[in-house]
Amino acid sequence: MNAQNKQRLVVIGNGMAGMRAVEEILERGGAEQFQITVFGDEPYGNYNRILLSNVLNGSQDASDIFLNPLPWYARNNITLYAGVRAARINRNEKQITGSDGTTVYYDKLLIATGSSPFVPPIKNLYEEEKRLRHGVYVFRTLDDCTHIAGYAVKCKRAVVIGGGLLGLEAARGLLNYGAHVTVVHNMPYLMNAQLDAQGAAILQNTLERMGIAFRLNANTSKVLGEDAVTGLEFDDGTQLSSEMIVISAGIRPNTSLAAECGLTVERGIVADDTMRSVDDPNIYVVGECAQHRGKVYGLVAPLWEQAQTLADHITGRNLFAVYAGSRIATKLKVMGVELASMGCTEASDSQDEVVVYSEPKRGIYKKLIVRSNQLAGAILLGDSGKAAHLMQIFDRQSELPEDRTQLLFDIGPAASAPPLLEMPDETQICNCSGVSKGTLRKCALSGIRTVKGVMEATRAGMGCGSCRPLVKEIVEWACEGRLEEDPSVHYYVPGVPLAKPELVEAVLAQKLKSVSAVFNALADGKEDPGSKPGLASLLKTIWAGEYEDERDARFINDRVHANIQNDGTFSVVPRIYGGVTSPAQLRRIAEVAEKYEVPMVKITGGQRIDLLGIKKEDLPRVWKDLGMPSGHAYAKSFRTCKTCVGTEFCRYGLGDSTALGIQIEKRFQGLESPAKLKLATAGCPRNCSEAMVKDVGAVAVEGGKWEIYVGGAAGAHVRKGDLLCTADSHEQVLQMMGRFMQYYRENAKYLERTYGFLERVGIEKVRAVVVEDREGIAKRLDEAMQAGIDAYRDPWQEAHQTHTPHQFAEMITAEGTI
Amino acid sequence: MITKDTRMVRIAALQSIPAGEGRVFLVEGVPVAIFHARSGKVYASQPDCPHRGGPLADGLTGGDTLVCPLHGWKFNLETGKGQNCSIQTYHVETDSSGYILMKWPQITGG
Ligand code: SRM
Ligand SMILES: Cc1cc2nc3c(=O)[nH]c(=O)nc-3n(C[C@H](O)[C@H](O)[C@H](O)COP(=O)(O)OP(=O)(O)OC[C@H]3O[C@@H](n4cnc5c(N)ncnc54)[C@H](O)[C@@H]3O)c2cc1C
Ligand code: SF4
Ligand code: FES
């Protein structure tokens, strides 16, 4: 169908509801039916507004919360006017006028303008006509977030007006900027919409312990300060000093556009059960600006349901689709506080049954309100373990078990089977990705019988994660006990169904010398991209010089011998044996850094120098100009041997740690292994080179001896190495280290560092094989290690002769039209 | 009226991309990532990952799956579908003399 036959769909509002509706429409083949245009007041693609709290508290980057970045619109042929407000709707002409004068005609219009923060009447709040003064903010958009964060760093004291869900999230976020934060609330207790007085008191206590102060029953009348904000005054005349104010006093639906063009507006724009305006069959309404059956919603879950109904209807997929309203449950996302609330918070009459459990000291409060044996409301504070379960029961109004404690605690046998069985397929289980029970069930029945597999296929549980226990239960139930443990946890790599010993056996028996040969022989020819690097590493270890090196099996770092950075550039770390360098070497590094305008030159934690931000196509020239071998800072291989000065200069030195370190590094450089190998030598037990927390370390002790430690770690995991043995000479150190490393190379799982390997296998076993040769394989290990060393070739030599076509090319020009 | 015709653009010899790898080509002024799967099939997609702009041509491939090198997001090279979001893919094929050809839209009229 070409553009002319399509209907023009115009969407006002580029927020969560509007774009979700568009996604639902596209999913129903809407791209064929509609030419879509979107007006968005905010100058961005569509982002996840819920996560603004995380952006404010610093736990997520603004760039992480985009749902549909700008290129998504272009790819889906959607015209987006980003940063353009729809200023007028002309229903006679079916025309929208934008704030910049753009005019667009529609056949169907979707209003999704959301809400704006409510700003209570307070004196001295505005700079000029309707512009909040510097230091006073609302919290709704990404820009608000940026402004608040930018100002907060300069403030010692901050006030949040409003003790509701958002106000508390904002207050917690502001704490992270080092400000002293006070929440001002005009009610007797916090979160009065979701909590009762007793629960709120416990929540307040928990938040006070985090450092937030409160002023309740306080009505702000005036902002103090002439140029800069200095504080607040309340209607009782008392004052509170503060350099910034964040107002979070509720929201008001954005309805003026609709009202001006004559649509019925009450609290929101009034819509029917198909989410169409009650006045105009060509205008749909969705999201926080919509009023449906008298209700206006302020949370996303109902918006998803509205968007589905709307999409069914507008595309004609299901003209009978009906949105019947939602029951909503709320979760507070304040770091360190668990709180879920649903339905009413107080009994409405003496017939209602109220169940309360309270443990103020631990900040725990649980309350249920039961009406005719159904859940009318619940509060879970401090321990929301049962929240997912209660939300389901609440949502579908199931009959409750006689023993109410089962609803509050996990004790005794789980009573989950009957409610799951009764739960209708439509019930939404994952609120982040909008996945229903039925979708999960069907996915499990289609043959994906692992929890992980179902989660990956449906995206359930991949957002905030709070529904994961329930997803697991449903998958287990749907498989009727035929749930499979994800067997790949025992495999060496997920794509080849064999544990390491069996895999090695098959590789040897069938003489499989390349990664593609392994897939063909052992995985039905099915290539799994994620398994390739692990197999490449293993084959190289087994076959050394005979290994058939297929470059596509390597991760990009190992194809270009440098470490990829967040912007697609690379870092170059030349080898500096034992951390000992020379003026000539330093001069050369300096010259290269200048010549290639290297953005950052850094001394690494591994005693060498990192040149960061190098373009891929410059890599070969950089290496040539450096004239130094690769430091393998990018590879799963032997990395470095850190040294201390030792006997050379140090007054305590007992052994020549630098000479030994250089010998070690020259011998084992670049050797592939299941994970990184970082070594060190120390000239005495003061251990300045941290040899006891390295994968393999040698520490000089009195009497010309070296203690060899293995399995140490001081990165993501900290572990003191186990003493393997004491060696008498440098030669013996090299031999023992080599034999240990070979044993590790052959037996560790892919990406298993020595610290994990030692904990799994045990030092006794390792010592028995490596030192005492109880299995009689010491000689073979030594020979295999020697073969690995002999097969070593400095990868940076590929600067002189590339290994694959266009190995370092960033962009190749296509030949052209034929 | 806008109509979309297509024509074929010659990219390069298949061997100029190592088996299993990808490279970025500038096609009519537009960068496109082209992949030479081990099966012999060729695929083409947008060059930057929709997540944080990772260079997709530097990713690992297997069958018709592509893994972005920065944070491991996976995409299907045939359909563009990914677990989190999709990428734009294009039609490419090889001719009898081993050249990669790409179907390119040509917009006529206005
Ligand atoms: C450059 C350097 C930081 C620095 O500026 O000093 C560094 C940089 C990176 N480290 Fe490191 N680590 C560096 C020393 C260390 C050290 C200290 C050391 O080596 O003495 C450790 C603790 C020891 C250890 O390895 O456990 C260390 C523990 C890690 C870890 C945690 C590994 C673990 O299992 O505990 C990772 C993550 C991983 O490997 O998955 C990591 C990962 C990384 C990566 C490779 C992340 C990545 O994949 O991009 C960083 C690469 C940046 C780049 O391209 O340059 N880096 N990293 C150091 C390079 C040393 C060198 O010259 O080779
Ligand atoms: C900090 C914060 C945390 C939240 N946390 C949660 C939570 O944990 N759980 C939850 O369920 N909900 C939460 N919410 C609420 C949730 O974000 C909203 O319910 C949801 O975003 C509403 O979607 P919407 O599309 O109706 O409105 P919005 O997402 O606000 O989108 C409306 C868009 O329309 C634009 N617009 C308005 N008028 C015009 C015009 N005339 N022309 C062009 N564009 C216009 C606006 O700029 C806006 O971008 C939170 C909200 C905030 C601010
Ligand atoms: S470990 Fe010993 S020899 Fe090495 S620098 Fe420290 S004190 Fe000196
Ligand atoms: S940039 Fe591709 S996965 Fe992050």
Short mmCIF file of N, CA, C and O in Angstrom, two decimals, chain A residues 119-221:
data_model
loop_
_atom_site.label_atom_id
_atom_site.label_comp_id
_atom_site.label_asym_id
_atom_site.label_seq_id
_atom_site.Cartn_x
_atom_site.Cartn_y
_atom_site.Cartn_z
N VAL A 119 1.30 22.58 41.31
CA VAL A 119 2.09 23.50 42.14
C VAL A 119 1.12 24.29 43.01
O VAL A 119 0.31 25.06 42.51
N PRO A 120 1.16 24.06 44.33
CA PRO A 120 0.20 24.73 45.20
C PRO A 120 0.46 26.24 45.24
O PRO A 120 1.56 26.68 44.93
N PRO A 121 -0.56 27.02 45.60
CA PRO A 121 -0.35 28.47 45.66
C PRO A 121 0.57 28.83 46.82
O PRO A 121 0.21 28.68 47.98
N ILE A 122 1.76 29.26 46.49
CA ILE A 122 2.75 29.65 47.50
C ILE A 122 3.31 30.98 47.02
O ILE A 122 3.56 31.15 45.82
N LYS A 123 3.49 31.91 47.92
CA LYS A 123 3.99 33.23 47.50
C LYS A 123 5.46 33.19 47.13
O LYS A 123 6.24 32.41 47.69
N ASN A 124 5.82 34.06 46.22
CA ASN A 124 7.24 34.27 45.89
C ASN A 124 7.85 33.04 45.20
O ASN A 124 9.03 32.76 45.35
N LEU A 125 7.01 32.32 44.44
CA LEU A 125 7.45 31.07 43.83
C LEU A 125 7.98 31.28 42.42
O LEU A 125 8.81 30.53 41.94
N TYR A 126 7.46 32.30 41.77
CA TYR A 126 7.77 32.46 40.35
C TYR A 126 8.73 33.61 40.10
O TYR A 126 8.71 34.62 40.80
N GLU A 127 9.54 33.42 39.09
CA GLU A 127 10.49 34.44 38.69
C GLU A 127 9.74 35.55 37.96
O GLU A 127 9.73 36.69 38.32
N GLU A 128 9.14 35.15 36.86
CA GLU A 128 8.28 36.04 36.13
C GLU A 128 7.06 35.20 35.78
O GLU A 128 6.93 34.09 36.25
N GLU A 129 6.22 35.70 34.93
CA GLU A 129 5.00 35.01 34.55
C GLU A 129 5.21 33.50 34.42
O GLU A 129 5.81 33.01 33.45
N LYS A 130 4.76 32.73 35.43
CA LYS A 130 4.70 31.28 35.32
C LYS A 130 6.04 30.55 35.19
O LYS A 130 6.07 29.42 34.75
N ARG A 131 7.14 31.23 35.49
CA ARG A 131 8.39 30.46 35.47
C ARG A 131 8.92 30.30 36.87
O ARG A 131 9.17 31.28 37.56
N LEU A 132 9.08 29.05 37.29
CA LEU A 132 9.56 28.81 38.64
C LEU A 132 10.93 29.44 38.79
O LEU A 132 11.75 29.43 37.87
N ARG A 133 11.18 30.03 39.96
CA ARG A 133 12.47 30.70 40.12
C ARG A 133 13.59 29.68 40.32
O ARG A 133 13.36 28.51 40.65
N HIS A 134 14.78 30.16 40.10
CA HIS A 134 15.98 29.36 40.28
C HIS A 134 16.00 28.76 41.68
O HIS A 134 15.79 29.49 42.64
N GLY A 135 16.20 27.47 41.81
CA GLY A 135 16.22 26.87 43.14
C GLY A 135 14.91 26.20 43.50
O GLY A 135 14.82 25.47 44.47
N VAL A 136 13.87 26.43 42.69
CA VAL A 136 12.58 25.76 42.93
C VAL A 136 12.29 24.86 41.74
O VAL A 136 12.37 25.31 40.60
N TYR A 137 11.99 23.59 42.01
CA TYR A 137 11.82 22.64 40.91
C TYR A 137 10.59 21.77 41.11
O TYR A 137 10.15 21.55 42.24
N VAL A 138 10.09 21.25 39.99
CA VAL A 138 9.13 20.14 40.06
C VAL A 138 9.88 18.91 39.54
O VAL A 138 11.00 19.01 39.05
N PHE A 139 9.28 17.73 39.65
CA PHE A 139 9.99 16.49 39.33
C PHE A 139 9.10 15.64 38.43
O PHE A 139 8.29 14.87 38.89
N ARG A 140 9.24 15.84 37.12
CA ARG A 140 8.39 15.10 36.20
C ARG A 140 9.16 14.63 34.97
O ARG A 140 8.90 13.58 34.42
N THR A 141 10.11 15.46 34.51
CA THR A 141 10.76 15.15 33.24
C THR A 141 12.26 14.96 33.42
O THR A 141 12.82 15.27 34.47
N LEU A 142 12.86 14.49 32.35
CA LEU A 142 14.31 14.30 32.34
C LEU A 142 15.01 15.63 32.57
O LEU A 142 15.99 15.72 33.30
N ASP A 143 14.48 16.69 31.97
CA ASP A 143 15.08 18.00 32.18
C ASP A 143 14.98 18.43 33.64
O ASP A 143 15.93 18.98 34.20
N ASP A 144 13.81 18.17 34.27
CA ASP A 144 13.68 18.49 35.69
C ASP A 144 14.79 17.79 36.47
O ASP A 144 15.43 18.38 37.34
N CYS A 145 14.96 16.54 36.12
CA CYS A 145 15.95 15.71 36.82
C CYS A 145 17.35 16.32 36.70
O CYS A 145 18.09 16.43 37.68
N THR A 146 17.70 16.73 35.49
CA THR A 146 19.01 17.33 35.26
C THR A 146 19.16 18.62 36.05
O THR A 146 20.20 18.88 36.66
N HIS A 147 18.11 19.45 36.03
CA HIS A 147 18.19 20.71 36.77
C HIS A 147 18.33 20.48 38.26
O HIS A 147 19.15 21.11 38.91
N ILE A 148 17.55 19.53 38.79
CA ILE A 148 17.62 19.27 40.22
C ILE A 148 19.02 18.79 40.58
O ILE A 148 19.66 19.29 41.50
N ALA A 149 19.52 17.85 39.79
CA ALA A 149 20.84 17.28 40.09
C ALA A 149 21.93 18.36 40.01
O ALA A 149 22.82 18.44 40.86
N GLY A 150 21.81 19.22 39.00
CA GLY A 150 22.81 20.27 38.82
C GLY A 150 22.82 21.24 39.98
O GLY A 150 23.87 21.74 40.40
N TYR A 151 21.65 21.51 40.53
CA TYR A 151 21.56 22.50 41.61
C TYR A 151 21.89 21.87 42.95
O TYR A 151 22.50 22.48 43.82
N ALA A 152 21.50 20.59 43.11
CA ALA A 152 21.63 19.93 44.40
C ALA A 152 23.09 19.84 44.84
O ALA A 152 23.39 19.93 46.03
N VAL A 153 24.00 19.70 43.90
CA VAL A 153 25.41 19.56 44.29
C VAL A 153 25.91 20.80 45.01
O VAL A 153 26.86 20.74 45.77
N LYS A 154 25.23 21.92 44.77
CA LYS A 154 25.68 23.17 45.39
C LYS A 154 24.99 23.44 46.73
O LYS A 154 25.27 24.44 47.37
N CYS A 155 24.04 22.56 47.09
CA CYS A 155 23.20 22.88 48.25
C CYS A 155 23.55 22.07 49.48
O CYS A 155 23.82 20.88 49.39
N LYS A 156 23.47 22.75 50.64
CA LYS A 156 23.67 22.04 51.90
C LYS A 156 22.33 21.52 52.41
O LYS A 156 22.27 20.51 53.07
N ARG A 157 21.27 22.28 52.12
CA ARG A 157 19.96 21.87 52.61
C ARG A 157 18.95 21.88 51.47
O ARG A 157 18.97 22.78 50.63
N ALA A 158 18.09 20.90 51.47
CA ALA A 158 17.07 20.84 50.43
C ALA A 158 15.75 20.47 51.09
O ALA A 158 15.72 19.75 52.09
N VAL A 159 14.65 21.01 50.52
CA VAL A 159 13.33 20.68 51.04
C VAL A 159 12.52 20.06 49.91
O VAL A 159 12.60 20.50 48.77
N VAL A 160 11.78 19.01 50.24
CA VAL A 160 10.83 18.46 49.29
C VAL A 160 9.44 18.75 49.84
O VAL A 160 9.14 18.40 50.98
N ILE A 161 8.61 19.42 49.04
CA ILE A 161 7.23 19.66 49.48
C ILE A 161 6.37 18.53 48.94
O ILE A 161 6.26 18.35 47.73
N GLY A 162 5.82 17.74 49.86
CA GLY A 162 4.98 16.62 49.45
C GLY A 162 5.56 15.31 49.95
O GLY A 162 6.65 14.92 49.56
N GLY A 163 4.81 14.64 50.81
CA GLY A 163 5.30 13.38 51.39
C GLY A 163 4.61 12.19 50.77
O GLY A 163 4.28 11.22 51.45
N GLY A 164 4.35 12.26 49.48
CA GLY A 164 3.78 11.12 48.77
C GLY A 164 4.87 10.28 48.16
O GLY A 164 6.07 10.50 48.40
N LEU A 165 4.44 9.30 47.34
CA LEU A 165 5.37 8.39 46.68
C LEU A 165 6.55 9.10 46.01
O LEU A 165 7.72 8.85 46.31
N LEU A 166 6.23 10.06 45.14
CA LEU A 166 7.30 10.72 44.38
C LEU A 166 8.16 11.61 45.25
O LEU A 166 9.37 11.68 45.08
N GLY A 167 7.52 12.29 46.21
CA GLY A 167 8.27 13.18 47.10
C GLY A 167 9.32 12.40 47.86
O GLY A 167 10.47 12.83 47.98
N LEU A 168 8.94 11.24 48.36
CA LEU A 168 9.89 10.44 49.15
C LEU A 168 11.01 9.90 48.26
O LEU A 168 12.17 9.86 48.66
N GLU A 169 10.66 9.51 47.03
CA GLU A 169 11.71 9.03 46.12
C GLU A 169 12.68 10.17 45.82
O GLU A 169 13.89 9.99 45.78
N ALA A 170 12.13 11.38 45.62
CA ALA A 170 12.99 12.53 45.34
C ALA A 170 13.88 12.82 46.55
O ALA A 170 15.08 13.08 46.42
N ALA A 171 13.29 12.75 47.75
CA ALA A 171 14.07 13.06 48.96
C ALA A 171 15.23 12.09 49.11
O ALA A 171 16.37 12.47 49.39
N ARG A 172 14.95 10.80 48.89
CA ARG A 172 16.00 9.81 49.01
C ARG A 172 17.10 10.07 47.98
O ARG A 172 18.30 9.95 48.26
N GLY A 173 16.69 10.46 46.79
CA GLY A 173 17.65 10.77 45.74
C GLY A 173 18.55 11.94 46.14
O GLY A 173 19.76 11.92 45.95
N LEU A 174 17.94 12.97 46.71
CA LEU A 174 18.70 14.17 47.07
C LEU A 174 19.74 13.89 48.13
O LEU A 174 20.79 14.53 48.18
N LEU A 175 19.45 12.92 49.01
CA LEU A 175 20.43 12.56 50.05
C LEU A 175 21.78 12.24 49.43
O LEU A 175 22.83 12.55 49.97
N ASN A 176 21.73 11.62 48.26
CA ASN A 176 22.97 11.18 47.61
C ASN A 176 23.84 12.34 47.15
O ASN A 176 24.96 12.14 46.74
N TYR A 177 23.28 13.55 47.15
CA TYR A 177 24.10 14.70 46.77
C TYR A 177 24.72 15.35 48.00
O TYR A 177 25.28 16.43 47.94
N GLY A 178 24.54 14.70 49.15
CA GLY A 178 25.16 15.21 50.36
C GLY A 178 24.35 16.31 51.02
O GLY A 178 24.82 16.98 51.92
N ALA A 179 23.13 16.51 50.56
CA ALA A 179 22.32 17.58 51.15
C ALA A 179 21.60 17.06 52.39
O ALA A 179 21.33 15.88 52.52
N HIS A 180 21.28 17.99 53.29
CA HIS A 180 20.43 17.66 54.41
C HIS A 180 19.00 17.86 53.92
O HIS A 180 18.63 18.95 53.53
N VAL A 181 18.21 16.79 53.91
CA VAL A 181 16.90 16.86 53.24
C VAL A 181 15.75 16.83 54.25
O VAL A 181 15.73 15.99 55.16
N THR A 182 14.81 17.75 54.08
CA THR A 182 13.59 17.73 54.90
C THR A 182 12.39 17.58 53.98
O THR A 182 12.30 18.25 52.95
N VAL A 183 11.49 16.70 54.36
CA VAL A 183 10.24 16.55 53.61
C VAL A 183 9.14 17.28 54.36
O VAL A 183 8.95 17.05 55.55
N VAL A 184 8.46 18.17 53.66
CA VAL A 184 7.37 18.93 54.25
C VAL A 184 6.07 18.36 53.71
O VAL A 184 5.90 18.26 52.49
N HIS A 185 5.17 17.98 54.61
CA HIS A 185 3.94 17.33 54.17
C HIS A 185 2.77 18.01 54.87
O HIS A 185 2.83 18.27 56.07
N ASN A 186 1.69 18.27 54.14
CA ASN A 186 0.58 19.01 54.75
C ASN A 186 -0.44 18.12 55.43
O ASN A 186 -1.49 18.56 55.82
N MET A 187 -0.14 16.82 55.54
CA MET A 187 -1.07 15.89 56.18
C MET A 187 -0.43 15.36 57.46
O MET A 187 0.78 15.49 57.65
N PRO A 188 -1.23 14.72 58.30
CA PRO A 188 -0.64 14.23 59.56
C PRO A 188 0.31 13.06 59.37
O PRO A 188 1.11 12.77 60.26
N TYR A 189 0.22 12.36 58.25
CA TYR A 189 1.20 11.29 58.05
C TYR A 189 1.54 11.11 56.57
O TYR A 189 0.81 11.59 55.70
N LEU A 190 2.67 10.41 56.33
CA LEU A 190 3.23 10.27 54.98
C LEU A 190 2.39 9.34 54.12
O LEU A 190 1.72 8.45 54.62
N MET A 191 2.48 9.51 52.82
CA MET A 191 1.85 8.62 51.85
C MET A 191 0.42 8.28 52.24
O MET A 191 0.04 7.11 52.23
N ASN A 192 -0.34 9.31 52.58
CA ASN A 192 -1.67 9.06 53.12
C ASN A 192 -2.59 8.33 52.14
O ASN A 192 -3.57 7.75 52.54
N ALA A 193 -2.25 8.34 50.85
CA ALA A 193 -3.10 7.60 49.92
C ALA A 193 -2.85 6.10 49.99
O ALA A 193 -3.72 5.30 49.67
N GLN A 194 -1.65 5.72 50.39
CA GLN A 194 -1.30 4.30 50.36
C GLN A 194 -1.09 3.67 51.74
O GLN A 194 -0.94 2.46 51.85
N LEU A 195 -0.98 4.50 52.80
CA LEU A 195 -0.68 3.95 54.11
C LEU A 195 -1.71 4.40 55.14
O LEU A 195 -2.42 5.37 54.92
N ASP A 196 -1.71 3.71 56.29
CA ASP A 196 -2.47 4.20 57.43
C ASP A 196 -1.48 4.85 58.40
O ASP A 196 -0.27 4.80 58.18
N ALA A 197 -2.01 5.45 59.46
CA ALA A 197 -1.14 6.23 60.35
C ALA A 197 -0.03 5.38 60.96
O ALA A 197 1.12 5.79 61.05
N GLN A 198 -0.39 4.16 61.35
CA GLN A 198 0.60 3.31 62.03
C GLN A 198 1.73 2.91 61.08
O GLN A 198 2.90 3.00 61.42
N GLY A 199 1.37 2.51 59.88
CA GLY A 199 2.38 2.13 58.89
C GLY A 199 3.24 3.32 58.52
O GLY A 199 4.47 3.22 58.40
N ALA A 200 2.60 4.49 58.37
CA ALA A 200 3.34 5.68 57.97
C ALA A 200 4.37 6.04 59.04
O ALA A 200 5.48 6.49 58.72
N ALA A 201 4.00 5.85 60.32
CA ALA A 201 4.94 6.19 61.39
C ALA A 201 6.18 5.30 61.29
O ALA A 201 7.31 5.75 61.48
N ILE A 202 5.96 4.03 60.97
CA ILE A 202 7.09 3.11 60.86
C ILE A 202 7.96 3.48 59.66
O ILE A 202 9.18 3.51 59.73
N LEU A 203 7.30 3.82 58.54
CA LEU A 203 8.05 4.23 57.36
C LEU A 203 8.87 5.48 57.68
O LEU A 203 10.06 5.58 57.33
N GLN A 204 8.24 6.43 58.37
CA GLN A 204 8.94 7.68 58.69
C GLN A 204 10.17 7.39 59.51
O GLN A 204 11.25 7.92 59.26
N ASN A 205 10.02 6.49 60.47
CA ASN A 205 11.15 6.12 61.31
C ASN A 205 12.29 5.54 60.48
O ASN A 205 13.46 5.88 60.66
N THR A 206 11.94 4.64 59.54
CA THR A 206 12.97 4.03 58.70
C THR A 206 13.70 5.11 57.89
O THR A 206 14.92 5.10 57.77
N LEU A 207 12.91 6.06 57.35
CA LEU A 207 13.52 7.10 56.52
C LEU A 207 14.36 8.05 57.36
O LEU A 207 15.39 8.56 56.91
N GLU A 208 13.90 8.31 58.60
CA GLU A 208 14.69 9.18 59.48
C GLU A 208 16.05 8.57 59.76
O GLU A 208 17.06 9.26 59.80
N ARG A 209 16.06 7.25 59.91
CA ARG A 209 17.34 6.59 60.15
C ARG A 209 18.27 6.72 58.95
O ARG A 209 19.48 6.65 59.07
N MET A 210 17.69 6.91 57.76
CA MET A 210 18.52 7.12 56.58
C MET A 210 19.01 8.56 56.49
O MET A 210 19.83 8.89 55.65
N GLY A 211 18.43 9.44 57.32
CA GLY A 211 18.91 10.82 57.32
C GLY A 211 17.93 11.84 56.78
O GLY A 211 18.27 13.00 56.59
N ILE A 212 16.68 11.42 56.51
CA ILE A 212 15.69 12.39 56.02
C ILE A 212 14.91 12.95 57.21
O ILE A 212 14.52 12.19 58.10
N ALA A 213 14.73 14.28 57.25
CA ALA A 213 13.95 14.89 58.33
C ALA A 213 12.54 15.18 57.81
O ALA A 213 12.33 15.27 56.60
N PHE A 214 11.58 15.32 58.72
CA PHE A 214 10.19 15.52 58.31
C PHE A 214 9.53 16.67 59.05
O PHE A 214 9.85 16.94 60.20
N ARG A 215 8.64 17.33 58.38
CA ARG A 215 7.75 18.30 59.01
C ARG A 215 6.35 18.02 58.51
O ARG A 215 6.03 18.24 57.35
N LEU A 216 5.52 17.49 59.43
CA LEU A 216 4.18 17.10 59.03
C LEU A 216 3.18 18.20 59.37
O LEU A 216 3.50 19.12 60.13
N ASN A 217 1.97 18.09 58.85
CA ASN A 217 0.92 19.09 59.11
C ASN A 217 1.39 20.50 58.80
O ASN A 217 1.03 21.44 59.48
N ALA A 218 2.26 20.64 57.84
CA ALA A 218 2.84 21.96 57.58
C ALA A 218 2.39 22.47 56.22
O ALA A 218 2.57 21.80 55.21
N ASN A 219 1.80 23.66 56.22
CA ASN A 219 1.38 24.29 54.97
C ASN A 219 2.34 25.40 54.61
O ASN A 219 2.47 26.38 55.34
N THR A 220 3.00 25.25 53.48
CA THR A 220 3.96 26.26 53.08
C THR A 220 3.22 27.46 52.53
O THR A 220 2.34 27.32 51.68
N SER A 221 3.58 28.66 53.00
CA SER A 221 2.87 29.83 52.49
C SER A 221 3.77 30.69 51.62
O SER A 221 3.30 31.42 50.78
#
